[in-house]
Coordinates of C-alpha atoms and ligand atoms in Angstrom, one line a residue:
M1 CA 8.7 -26.1 -25.4
T2 CA 8.5 -29.1 -23.1
S3 CA 5.7 -31.5 -23.5
S4 CA 4.6 -33.5 -20.5
S5 CA 6.3 -36.7 -21.8
A6 CA 9.6 -35.2 -22.8
P7 CA 12.1 -34.6 -19.9
P8 CA 11.2 -31.2 -18.4
T9 CA 13.5 -28.2 -18.3
G10 CA 14.1 -26.3 -15.1
A11 CA 12.1 -23.4 -16.4
Y12 CA 9.1 -25.6 -17.0
I13 CA 9.5 -27.3 -13.6
I14 CA 9.5 -23.9 -11.9
A15 CA 6.5 -22.6 -13.8
K16 CA 4.5 -25.8 -13.3
A17 CA 5.2 -25.8 -9.5
L18 CA 3.8 -22.3 -9.4
R19 CA 0.7 -23.2 -11.5
D20 CA 0.0 -26.3 -9.4
L21 CA 0.2 -24.2 -6.2
G22 CA -2.6 -22.2 -7.7
V23 CA -0.6 -19.1 -8.8
T24 CA -2.6 -17.1 -11.4
V25 CA -0.4 -14.0 -11.9
I26 CA 3.3 -13.2 -11.7
F27 CA 4.6 -9.6 -11.5
G28 CA 8.0 -9.6 -13.0
I29 CA 10.7 -8.4 -15.3
V30 CA 12.7 -10.7 -17.4
G31 CA 16.3 -11.1 -18.5
I32 CA 18.2 -14.1 -19.6
P33 CA 17.5 -16.8 -18.5
V34 CA 14.5 -15.8 -16.3
V35 CA 12.6 -15.1 -19.5
E36 CA 12.3 -18.9 -20.0
I37 CA 10.4 -19.2 -16.7
A38 CA 8.1 -16.4 -17.7
E39 CA 7.4 -18.0 -21.1
Q40 CA 6.7 -21.4 -19.6
A41 CA 4.4 -19.7 -17.0
I42 CA 2.5 -18.0 -19.8
N43 CA 2.2 -21.2 -21.7
L44 CA 0.7 -22.8 -18.6
G45 CA -2.0 -20.2 -18.3
I46 CA -0.4 -17.9 -15.7
R47 CA -0.8 -14.2 -16.4
F48 CA 2.6 -12.5 -16.5
I49 CA 2.7 -8.7 -16.0
G50 CA 6.1 -7.5 -17.3
F51 CA 7.2 -4.3 -15.5
R52 CA 9.8 -1.7 -16.4
N53 CA 11.6 -1.9 -13.1
E54 CA 11.9 -4.9 -10.8
Q55 CA 11.2 -2.7 -7.7
A56 CA 7.8 -1.8 -9.0
A57 CA 7.1 -5.5 -9.8
G58 CA 8.1 -6.4 -6.2
Y59 CA 5.8 -3.7 -4.8
A60 CA 3.0 -5.0 -7.0
A61 CA 3.5 -8.5 -5.8
T62 CA 3.3 -7.5 -2.1
A63 CA 0.2 -5.4 -2.6
Y64 CA -1.5 -8.2 -4.4
G65 CA -0.7 -10.5 -1.5
Y66 CA -2.2 -7.9 0.9
L67 CA -5.3 -7.5 -1.1
T68 CA -6.0 -11.1 -1.8
G69 CA -4.7 -12.7 1.4
K70 CA -2.6 -15.1 -0.6
P71 CA 1.1 -14.6 -1.5
G72 CA 1.8 -12.4 -4.4
I73 CA 4.5 -13.6 -6.8
G74 CA 7.2 -11.4 -7.9
N75 CA 9.7 -5.5 -0.5
S76 CA 7.4 -7.3 1.7
S77 CA 8.9 -8.0 5.1
S78 CA 8.4 -4.5 6.4
N79 CA 4.7 -4.4 5.8
A80 CA 4.1 -8.0 6.7
F81 CA 2.6 -8.7 3.3
P82 CA 3.0 -12.2 1.8
M83 CA 5.2 -12.6 -1.3
L84 CA 7.0 -15.4 -3.0
L85 CA 10.1 -13.9 -4.6
L86 CA 11.9 -15.7 -7.4
A87 CA 15.1 -14.5 -8.9
G88 CA 17.6 -15.8 -11.4
S89 CA 21.3 -16.0 -10.5
S90 CA 24.5 -17.0 -12.2
E91 CA 25.6 -20.6 -12.9
T92 CA 26.4 -22.6 -9.8
H93 CA 29.8 -23.7 -11.0
L94 CA 30.8 -20.1 -11.6
V95 CA 30.1 -18.9 -8.1
T96 CA 33.0 -16.6 -6.8
K97 CA 34.4 -16.4 -10.3
G98 CA 32.8 -13.1 -11.2
A99 CA 30.1 -14.5 -13.4
F100 CA 27.5 -12.4 -15.3
Q101 CA 25.4 -10.7 -12.6
E102 CA 26.9 -12.8 -9.9
L103 CA 25.4 -11.9 -6.5
D104 CA 25.1 -13.9 -3.3
A105 CA 21.4 -13.2 -3.1
I106 CA 20.8 -15.7 -0.3
S107 CA 23.2 -13.9 2.1
L108 CA 21.8 -10.6 1.0
L109 CA 18.2 -11.5 1.6
T110 CA 18.3 -13.9 4.5
P111 CA 17.9 -11.2 7.2
H112 CA 14.9 -9.7 5.3
T113 CA 13.0 -12.8 4.4
K114 CA 11.3 -15.7 6.3
L115 CA 13.0 -18.2 4.1
A116 CA 15.7 -17.9 1.5
V117 CA 16.8 -21.0 -0.4
R118 CA 18.6 -22.2 -3.5
P119 CA 17.6 -25.5 -4.9
P120 CA 20.6 -27.8 -5.2
A121 CA 19.1 -29.8 -8.1
L122 CA 16.1 -29.8 -10.4
E123 CA 14.3 -32.4 -8.3
S124 CA 14.3 -30.1 -5.3
I125 CA 12.7 -27.1 -7.1
P126 CA 9.0 -27.9 -6.5
H127 CA 9.4 -28.7 -2.8
L128 CA 11.5 -25.5 -2.2
I129 CA 9.1 -23.3 -4.1
E130 CA 6.2 -24.7 -2.0
S131 CA 8.2 -24.2 1.2
A132 CA 8.9 -20.6 0.4
Y133 CA 5.3 -20.0 -0.6
R134 CA 4.0 -21.5 2.6
S135 CA 6.5 -19.8 4.8
S136 CA 5.6 -16.4 3.2
W137 CA 1.9 -17.0 3.9
Y138 CA 1.6 -18.9 7.2
G139 CA 2.1 -17.1 10.6
R140 CA 3.0 -13.4 10.1
P141 CA 3.2 -12.9 6.4
G142 CA 6.5 -11.9 4.8
T143 CA 8.8 -12.9 1.9
G144 CA 9.8 -16.4 0.8
F145 CA 12.7 -16.3 -1.6
V146 CA 13.9 -18.9 -4.0
D147 CA 17.2 -18.3 -5.8
L148 CA 17.3 -19.9 -9.2
P149 CA 20.7 -20.4 -10.7
A150 CA 20.9 -20.3 -14.5
D151 CA 22.1 -23.9 -14.8
L152 CA 19.0 -25.1 -13.1
I153 CA 16.6 -22.9 -15.1
Q154 CA 18.3 -24.1 -18.3
G155 CA 18.9 -27.6 -17.2
T156 CA 16.9 -30.7 -18.2
A157 CA 15.7 -33.4 -15.8
D158 CA 16.5 -37.0 -16.7
S159 CA 12.8 -37.8 -16.7
A160 CA 9.5 -36.2 -15.7
E161 CA 8.9 -38.9 -13.1
D162 CA 11.7 -37.7 -11.0
I163 CA 10.0 -34.3 -10.4
P164 CA 7.6 -34.1 -7.5
Q165 CA 4.3 -32.2 -7.8
T166 CA 3.0 -29.3 -5.9
A167 CA -0.7 -28.7 -5.0
P168 CA -2.7 -25.8 -3.6
L169 CA -2.1 -25.3 0.1
P170 CA -4.9 -24.9 2.7
P171 CA -5.2 -21.4 4.1
P172 CA -3.1 -20.6 7.1
P173 CA -4.3 -22.3 10.3
A174 CA -5.7 -19.7 12.8
S175 CA -5.1 -19.8 16.5
G176 CA -7.2 -18.4 19.4
A177 CA -6.4 -17.3 22.9
D178 CA -6.8 -18.9 26.3
N179 CA -10.0 -18.2 28.1
A180 CA -8.6 -17.1 31.4
K181 CA -6.5 -14.4 29.7
L182 CA -9.4 -13.3 27.6
A183 CA -11.7 -13.0 30.6
A184 CA -9.2 -10.8 32.4
I185 CA -9.0 -8.6 29.2
A186 CA -12.7 -8.4 28.9
Q187 CA -12.8 -7.2 32.5
L188 CA -10.1 -4.6 31.9
L189 CA -12.1 -3.3 28.9
K190 CA -15.3 -3.1 30.9
S191 CA -13.5 -1.1 33.7
A192 CA -12.0 1.4 31.3
K193 CA -12.9 5.0 31.6
A194 CA -11.6 5.8 28.1
P195 CA -11.3 2.7 26.0
L196 CA -10.1 2.8 22.4
I197 CA -9.8 0.2 19.6
V198 CA -6.9 0.6 17.2
V199 CA -7.4 -1.1 13.8
G200 CA -4.4 -1.7 11.7
K201 CA -3.6 -3.1 8.3
G202 CA -3.1 -6.6 9.9
A203 CA -6.9 -6.5 10.5
A204 CA -7.5 -5.5 6.9
Y205 CA -5.1 -8.3 5.6
A206 CA -6.9 -10.8 7.9
Q207 CA -10.2 -9.8 6.4
A208 CA -11.5 -9.5 9.9
E209 CA -14.0 -6.7 9.1
S210 CA -17.2 -8.5 10.1
S211 CA -16.0 -9.6 13.6
I212 CA -14.4 -6.2 14.3
R213 CA -17.6 -4.5 13.1
A214 CA -19.6 -6.6 15.5
L215 CA -17.3 -5.8 18.3
V216 CA -17.5 -2.0 17.7
D217 CA -21.3 -2.0 17.0
Q218 CA -22.0 -3.9 20.2
T219 CA -19.6 -2.2 22.6
S220 CA -19.7 1.3 21.1
I221 CA -16.0 1.6 21.9
P222 CA -14.4 4.4 19.9
F223 CA -11.9 3.2 17.3
L224 CA -9.0 4.6 15.4
P225 CA -7.9 3.2 12.1
S226 CA -4.2 3.2 11.0
P227 CA -3.6 4.7 7.5
M228 CA -4.3 1.4 5.8
G229 CA -6.6 0.1 8.5
K230 CA -9.1 2.7 7.1
G231 CA -12.2 1.0 5.8
V232 CA -12.1 -2.1 8.0
L233 CA -14.9 -0.1 9.6
P234 CA -16.5 2.5 7.5
D235 CA -15.0 6.0 7.9
S236 CA -18.5 7.3 8.4
H237 CA -19.0 5.1 11.5
P238 CA -20.1 7.2 14.5
A239 CA -17.4 5.6 16.7
N240 CA -14.6 6.6 14.3
T241 CA -12.1 8.9 16.0
A242 CA -9.8 9.5 13.1
S243 CA -10.5 13.2 12.9
A244 CA -9.9 13.5 16.7
R245 CA -6.7 11.3 16.7
S246 CA -4.5 13.3 19.0
T247 CA -7.4 13.7 21.5
A248 CA -8.1 10.0 21.4
L249 CA -4.4 9.2 22.1
Q250 CA -4.2 11.6 25.0
H251 CA -7.2 10.3 26.8
A252 CA -7.4 6.6 26.1
D253 CA -6.7 4.5 29.2
V254 CA -7.2 0.9 27.8
V255 CA -6.3 0.4 24.2
L256 CA -7.2 -2.8 22.3
V257 CA -4.7 -3.0 19.3
L258 CA -6.0 -5.2 16.5
G259 CA -3.4 -5.9 13.8
A260 CA -1.2 -2.8 14.2
R261 CA 2.3 -2.4 15.5
L262 CA 3.2 0.2 18.1
N263 CA 5.8 1.7 15.8
W264 CA 6.3 5.2 14.6
I265 CA 2.9 5.3 13.1
F266 CA 1.5 5.0 16.6
H267 CA 4.2 7.0 18.3
F268 CA 5.6 3.8 19.9
G269 CA 2.8 3.8 22.3
D270 CA 4.6 6.5 24.3
A271 CA 3.8 9.7 26.2
P272 CA 3.3 12.5 25.5
K273 CA 1.4 11.6 22.4
W274 CA -0.3 8.9 24.4
N275 CA -1.8 9.0 27.8
P276 CA 1.1 7.9 30.0
A277 CA -1.2 5.7 32.0
A278 CA -2.6 3.9 28.9
R279 CA -2.5 0.1 28.9
F280 CA -2.2 -1.6 25.6
I281 CA -3.8 -5.0 24.8
Q282 CA -2.1 -6.2 21.6
V283 CA -3.7 -8.9 19.5
D284 CA -1.2 -10.1 17.0
I285 CA -0.4 -13.2 15.1
E286 CA 3.3 -12.6 15.8
P287 CA 4.6 -13.4 19.3
S288 CA 7.7 -11.1 19.0
E289 CA 5.3 -8.1 18.6
I290 CA 3.8 -8.6 22.0
G291 CA 5.2 -6.2 24.6
R292 CA 7.1 -4.1 22.0
N293 CA 7.4 -0.4 22.9
G294 CA 4.3 0.7 24.9
G295 CA 2.8 -2.7 24.7
D296 CA 2.0 -4.5 28.0
A297 CA 3.3 -8.0 27.4
A298 CA 1.2 -9.4 30.3
L299 CA -1.9 -8.3 28.4
G300 CA -0.9 -9.4 24.9
I301 CA -2.7 -12.1 23.0
V302 CA -1.0 -14.1 20.3
G303 CA -3.6 -15.2 17.9
D304 CA -5.6 -14.6 14.8
I305 CA -7.9 -11.6 14.9
N306 CA -10.6 -13.7 13.3
V307 CA -10.6 -16.1 16.2
V308 CA -9.7 -13.8 19.1
V309 CA -12.2 -11.0 18.4
P310 CA -15.3 -13.3 18.3
Q311 CA -14.0 -15.0 21.5
L312 CA -13.7 -11.6 23.2
L313 CA -17.0 -10.4 21.9
S314 CA -18.8 -13.4 23.5
L315 CA -17.2 -12.5 26.8
L316 CA -18.4 -8.9 26.4
S317 CA -21.9 -9.9 25.4
G318 CA -24.6 -7.6 26.8
W319 CA -22.0 -4.9 27.7
S320 CA -21.4 -1.6 26.0
Y321 CA -19.4 1.5 26.8
S322 CA -22.2 3.9 27.7
P323 CA -21.1 6.1 30.6
T324 CA -23.7 8.6 31.8
S325 CA -21.1 11.3 31.5
S326 CA -17.7 11.0 29.9
P327 CA -15.1 13.7 29.5
Y328 CA -13.4 11.4 27.0
L329 CA -16.4 11.3 24.7
S330 CA -17.0 15.0 25.0
A331 CA -13.4 15.8 24.2
L332 CA -13.6 13.5 21.2
A333 CA -16.7 15.1 19.9
A334 CA -15.3 18.6 20.4
A335 CA -12.1 17.8 18.6
K336 CA -13.9 16.1 15.8
R337 CA -16.1 19.2 15.3
K338 CA -13.1 21.5 15.4
N339 CA -10.9 19.5 13.0
E340 CA -13.7 18.8 10.5
D341 CA -14.5 22.5 10.4
K342 CA -10.9 23.4 9.9
A343 CA -10.7 20.9 7.0
A344 CA -13.9 22.2 5.4
S345 CA -12.6 25.8 5.4
A346 CA -9.2 24.7 4.0
A347 CA -11.1 22.8 1.2
A348 CA -13.2 25.9 0.4
K349 CA -10.2 28.2 0.1
A350 CA -10.3 28.7 -3.7
T351 CA -7.0 30.3 -4.6
L352 CA -4.7 29.9 -7.6
P353 CA -2.4 28.0 -7.8
L354 CA -4.7 25.4 -6.3
T355 CA -3.9 24.2 -2.7
Y356 CA -3.8 20.5 -1.9
A357 CA -6.9 20.8 0.1
H358 CA -8.9 22.5 -2.6
A359 CA -7.6 20.3 -5.3
F360 CA -8.5 17.1 -3.3
D361 CA -11.9 18.5 -2.6
V362 CA -12.6 19.0 -6.3
I363 CA -11.4 15.5 -7.1
K364 CA -13.4 14.0 -4.2
R365 CA -16.6 15.7 -5.2
T366 CA -16.3 14.7 -8.8
L367 CA -15.4 11.1 -8.0
H368 CA -18.3 10.8 -5.5
S369 CA -20.7 12.1 -8.1
L370 CA -19.5 9.2 -10.4
S371 CA -19.1 6.5 -7.7
P372 CA -20.6 7.1 -4.3
P373 CA -18.3 6.0 -1.5
D374 CA -20.8 3.5 -0.1
N375 CA -20.5 1.4 -3.3
G376 CA -16.8 0.8 -2.6
G377 CA -16.1 1.3 -6.3
I378 CA -12.8 3.1 -6.0
V379 CA -9.4 1.9 -4.7
Y380 CA -7.1 4.8 -3.6
V381 CA -3.4 4.5 -3.8
S382 CA -1.5 7.4 -2.3
E383 CA 2.1 8.4 -1.9
G384 CA 4.3 11.5 -1.6
A385 CA 4.7 13.2 1.8
N386 CA 2.1 15.9 1.6
T387 CA -0.1 14.3 -1.0
M388 CA -0.4 11.1 1.1
D389 CA -0.8 12.9 4.5
I390 CA -3.3 15.5 3.3
S391 CA -5.4 13.2 1.1
R392 CA -5.7 10.5 3.8
S393 CA -8.3 12.4 5.7
V394 CA -10.0 13.9 2.7
F395 CA -11.1 10.7 0.9
P396 CA -13.4 8.6 2.9
V397 CA -13.0 4.8 2.7
Q398 CA -16.1 2.8 3.5
H399 CA -14.9 -0.7 2.9
P400 CA -11.7 -2.5 3.7
R401 CA -8.6 -2.9 1.5
L402 CA -9.5 0.1 -0.7
R403 CA -6.6 2.2 0.3
L404 CA -2.9 1.5 -0.2
D405 CA -0.1 3.9 0.8
A406 CA 3.6 4.1 1.5
G407 CA 3.1 1.8 4.6
T408 CA 5.5 0.8 7.4
Y409 CA 8.7 1.9 5.7
A410 CA 7.1 5.0 4.3
T411 CA 8.5 3.8 0.9
M412 CA 8.1 6.3 -1.9
G413 CA 7.8 4.8 -5.4
V414 CA 5.3 2.1 -4.5
G415 CA 2.2 3.8 -6.0
L416 CA 2.2 2.7 -9.6
G417 CA 3.1 -0.9 -8.7
Y418 CA 0.4 -0.9 -6.1
A419 CA -2.1 0.5 -8.5
I420 CA -1.4 -2.3 -11.0
A421 CA -1.7 -4.9 -8.2
A422 CA -5.1 -3.4 -7.2
H423 CA -6.3 -3.7 -10.8
E424 CA -5.1 -7.3 -11.0
A425 CA -6.7 -8.2 -7.6
Y426 CA -10.0 -6.6 -8.3
N427 CA -10.5 -6.4 -12.1
A428 CA -8.2 -8.3 -14.3
S429 CA -8.1 -11.8 -12.9
P430 CA -10.2 -11.2 -9.8
T431 CA -9.7 -13.8 -7.1
P432 CA -12.6 -14.7 -4.9
E433 CA -10.4 -13.6 -2.0
A434 CA -10.2 -10.0 -3.2
V435 CA -13.6 -8.8 -2.4
S436 CA -14.4 -5.4 -0.8
G437 CA -17.6 -3.5 -0.8
P438 CA -21.2 -4.5 -1.6
K439 CA -20.4 -4.7 -5.3
P440 CA -17.7 -7.2 -6.1
G441 CA -17.5 -6.0 -9.7
R442 CA -15.1 -3.6 -11.3
K443 CA -13.3 -1.0 -9.3
K444 CA -11.6 2.2 -10.5
I445 CA -8.1 2.5 -9.3
V446 CA -7.2 6.1 -8.4
A447 CA -3.5 7.0 -7.6
L448 CA -2.8 10.2 -5.8
E449 CA 0.9 10.9 -6.4
G450 CA 3.2 13.7 -5.4
D451 CA 5.4 14.8 -8.3
S452 CA 8.5 13.4 -6.6
A453 CA 6.8 10.1 -5.7
F454 CA 5.5 9.7 -9.3
G455 CA 9.0 10.1 -10.6
F456 CA 10.2 6.9 -8.9
S457 CA 8.2 4.7 -11.1
A458 CA 6.6 6.9 -13.8
M459 CA 7.7 4.5 -16.5
E460 CA 5.1 2.0 -15.2
V461 CA 2.5 4.1 -16.9
E462 CA 3.7 2.2 -20.0
T463 CA 3.1 -1.1 -18.3
M464 CA -0.4 0.0 -17.5
A465 CA -1.0 1.0 -21.1
R466 CA 0.4 -2.2 -22.4
Y467 CA -1.9 -4.3 -20.3
Q468 CA -4.9 -2.0 -20.7
I469 CA -4.9 -1.1 -17.0
D470 CA -7.0 2.1 -16.7
V471 CA -5.6 3.7 -13.6
L472 CA -6.5 7.3 -13.0
I473 CA -3.3 9.0 -11.8
F474 CA -3.2 12.5 -10.3
V475 CA 0.2 14.1 -10.1
M476 CA 0.1 16.8 -7.5
N477 CA 2.7 19.0 -9.0
N478 CA 4.3 21.5 -6.7
G479 CA 7.7 21.3 -8.5
G480 CA 9.5 19.7 -5.6
V481 CA 10.1 17.1 -3.0
Y482 CA 7.9 17.4 0.1
H483 CA 6.9 21.1 0.4
G484 CA 9.0 21.8 -2.7
D485 CA 11.0 24.9 -3.3
S486 CA 10.0 28.1 -1.7
D487 CA 11.8 30.4 -4.1
S488 CA 10.2 32.7 -6.5
A489 CA 10.6 32.0 -10.2
E490 CA 13.3 34.7 -10.4
E491 CA 15.2 33.2 -7.5
W492 CA 14.8 29.8 -8.9
L493 CA 16.5 30.9 -12.1
E494 CA 19.1 32.8 -10.2
R495 CA 20.1 29.8 -8.2
Q496 CA 20.8 28.0 -11.4
G497 CA 22.9 30.8 -12.8
G498 CA 26.6 30.1 -13.3
S499 CA 28.0 33.2 -11.6
G500 CA 27.3 33.2 -7.9
G501 CA 24.3 30.9 -8.2
K502 CA 24.1 28.6 -5.2
G503 CA 22.7 25.8 -7.3
L504 CA 19.2 24.4 -6.9
R505 CA 17.7 23.6 -3.5
S506 CA 17.8 19.9 -2.6
T507 CA 14.0 19.8 -2.7
S508 CA 13.7 21.3 -6.1
L509 CA 12.2 19.5 -9.0
G510 CA 11.4 20.9 -12.4
W511 CA 8.6 23.4 -12.2
E512 CA 5.4 22.6 -14.2
V513 CA 7.0 19.6 -15.8
R514 CA 4.4 18.1 -18.2
Y515 CA 4.1 14.7 -16.6
E516 CA 0.8 14.0 -18.4
K517 CA 2.7 13.6 -21.6
I518 CA 4.0 10.3 -20.4
A519 CA 0.5 8.9 -20.5
E520 CA 0.0 10.4 -24.0
A521 CA 3.2 8.9 -25.2
C522 CA 2.1 5.4 -24.2
G523 CA -1.4 5.5 -25.5
G524 CA -3.1 6.9 -22.5
L525 CA -4.7 10.3 -21.8
G526 CA -3.1 13.3 -20.3
F527 CA -4.5 16.5 -18.7
F528 CA -2.6 19.5 -17.6
V529 CA -4.8 21.5 -15.2
R530 CA -4.5 24.6 -13.1
T531 CA -8.1 25.5 -12.2
P532 CA -10.9 23.8 -10.3
E533 CA -13.0 23.7 -13.5
E534 CA -10.2 22.0 -15.5
L535 CA -9.6 19.6 -12.7
A536 CA -13.2 18.6 -12.4
T537 CA -13.5 18.0 -16.2
A538 CA -10.2 16.0 -16.2
T539 CA -11.3 13.9 -13.3
E540 CA -14.6 13.0 -14.9
E541 CA -13.1 12.2 -18.3
G542 CA -10.2 10.4 -16.6
F543 CA -12.6 8.3 -14.5
K544 CA -14.5 7.2 -17.6
A545 CA -11.5 6.4 -19.7
R546 CA -10.4 2.8 -20.2
V547 CA -6.7 3.7 -20.6
P548 CA -4.2 5.0 -18.1
V549 CA -4.7 8.7 -17.4
V550 CA -2.3 11.2 -15.9
V551 CA -3.9 14.4 -14.6
N552 CA -1.1 16.8 -13.9
V553 CA -2.4 19.2 -11.3
V554 CA -0.4 22.4 -10.8
I555 CA -0.6 23.3 -7.1
E556 CA 1.0 25.8 -4.9
S557 CA 4.6 25.3 -3.9
G558 CA 6.3 25.9 -0.6
K559 CA 5.5 29.3 0.7
K560 CA 2.1 30.2 -0.7
G561 CA 1.9 32.6 -3.6
K562 CA 5.7 33.1 -3.9
L563 CA 6.2 31.1 -7.0
E564 CA 4.5 33.0 -9.7
F565 CA 1.8 31.3 -11.6
G566 CA 3.3 30.0 -14.7
W567 CA 7.0 30.6 -14.2
Q568 CA 7.9 29.9 -17.8
A569 CA 6.3 33.1 -18.9
S570 CA 8.0 35.1 -16.2
A571 CA 11.3 33.3 -16.8
K572 CA 11.2 34.3 -20.4
K573 CA 10.6 37.9 -19.4
A574 CA 13.5 37.7 -16.9
Q575 CA 15.8 36.3 -19.6
K576 CA 14.8 39.1 -22.1
G577 CA 15.5 41.8 -19.4
K578 CA 19.1 40.6 -19.0
Ligands
LIG601 P1 -0.4 -0.6 10.6 O1 0.7 -0.1 9.7 O2 -1.7 -0.5 10.0 O3 -0.3 0.0 11.9 P2 1.3 -2.9 11.0 O4 1.7 -3.4 9.6 O5 2.2 -2.1 11.8 O6 -0.1 -2.2 10.7 O7 0.8 -4.2 11.9 C1 0.1 -5.2 11.3 C2 0.2 -6.3 12.3 O8 -0.9 -7.3 12.1 C3 1.5 -7.1 12.2 O9 2.2 -7.1 13.5 C4 1.0 -8.5 11.9 O10 1.8 -9.5 12.6 C5 -0.4 -8.6 12.4 N1 -1.3 -9.5 11.7 C6 -1.3 -9.9 10.4 N2 -2.3 -10.8 10.2 C7 -2.9 -11.0 11.4 C8 -4.0 -11.9 11.8 N3 -4.6 -12.6 11.0 N4 -4.3 -11.9 13.1 C9 -3.6 -11.1 14.0 N5 -2.6 -10.2 13.7 C10 -2.3 -10.2 12.4
LIG602 MG1 6.0 17.5 -4.7

């Protein structure tokens, strides 16, 4: 170990630069020689969460960045989440010789990061770590990457005096908009027949909830949250059009977009999903976003939501959207009623195997009885095609940054890393930045996982157990990717049969795999449930547990009712009959 007087090693210089920047947690995975950095960081008081797969560690770092508003350390460019990524590489003098794990990471990562650098010498390390950290954080957030060759990590400086120091950076400077432009936009909003505010995860990241709340409360303009923009305004807010989404898109004529991109999530701003006459006012921190797809560049505002929205609000003061009669508002109300009734009857349909809708309803009711949504005591993480899509509208989110999902790239496998990040941000070493809901105290992290999505990073249950991270994980087990496998048990077996069997469908996964045993194997709790009663009990016990819990929920697969309940029993029968 390096003491402050002895010449410092590269590993120590790296760890100290991070500590002096104010870094409190690192999400990582070690090998040689990166382990030396991790050990030095731990010695300097930084919490190190060692993952089982670097992908999950990377996901955790980005989600931590999103939740706290400061770079996470440990795939961030697609979601515009801030992350400082550090990775070891082979010795500088062995480059191109085929050294152990030699990879030109700078070339590989340059197009995907805001800055990718390799320090040429020990003395440059602190400055470059600070540059990468700042660049990941300021402007549109993204990834800053520092490549750390083995000879630097293991090298020793001539003396401690040669090594510059880092210090905490001030939060990113925030910019506003010019007044003439804003006045024109206020006028456009006032003249709209069917105005709409879209709230994206950029608004959640910016922690702009109070100004956006003031805007919506004062103007009564209907709003639509993106999947992770949910909660910036409470889902229960009367102006929320989430359950009338298609209708809102079809009618809206002036759309104020706050921290969301007009990408696939918002159908590129195009007809026929959107009203072809709709005009989009984009407010974004990133200039290159303005005018993209359906956006009207002439109306775009480059600026920080926290500055622009209050500016706009002052220009709209005294005005609200309150037409005497509005076909738009009537259509929204009718669509809301219809869709909510439809959801309620799907939730009430109590068949076995459980449906997604019924299972989620049972989970929701049980969780709400333990932690009412207004308290903001639960963080939801969700992934898996159906699991994520169906659960999104079932679980209300009343406060910002309490829902994480597969995001811009629709990346499966993020869930467990995200859950660990949420625990770190809110519970383990809570940062003052990560506050959501009226009670800043402990939050329960609930992960809703498809069986396929869970498989991407299931081993991170062990990470949770090791660090006493009590995530409550539901595995919605339909024995397949997406809608799964529509075959009956007999057909399923037949497809595997050697003679004439076609082989399994590409969407097949093992049926009734006992995923809960992963939790048991690691010191957590596992539940295998088929019925609403079993599910309610498991949810309650799982919520109260202080270890990771996997509730393995057997649900219907593909075409309803075709797969027999408990194929293993019928499979045995089928085998005997042969
Ligand atoms: P969603 O998936 O919720 O639609 P996106 O990730 O597509 O959201 O868009 C978020 C947008 O928010 C990005 O274009 C990003 O540049 C922008 N953004 C992030 N922080 C701020 C901020 N403080 N002010 C304005 N825009 C921001
Ligand atoms: Mg599945």
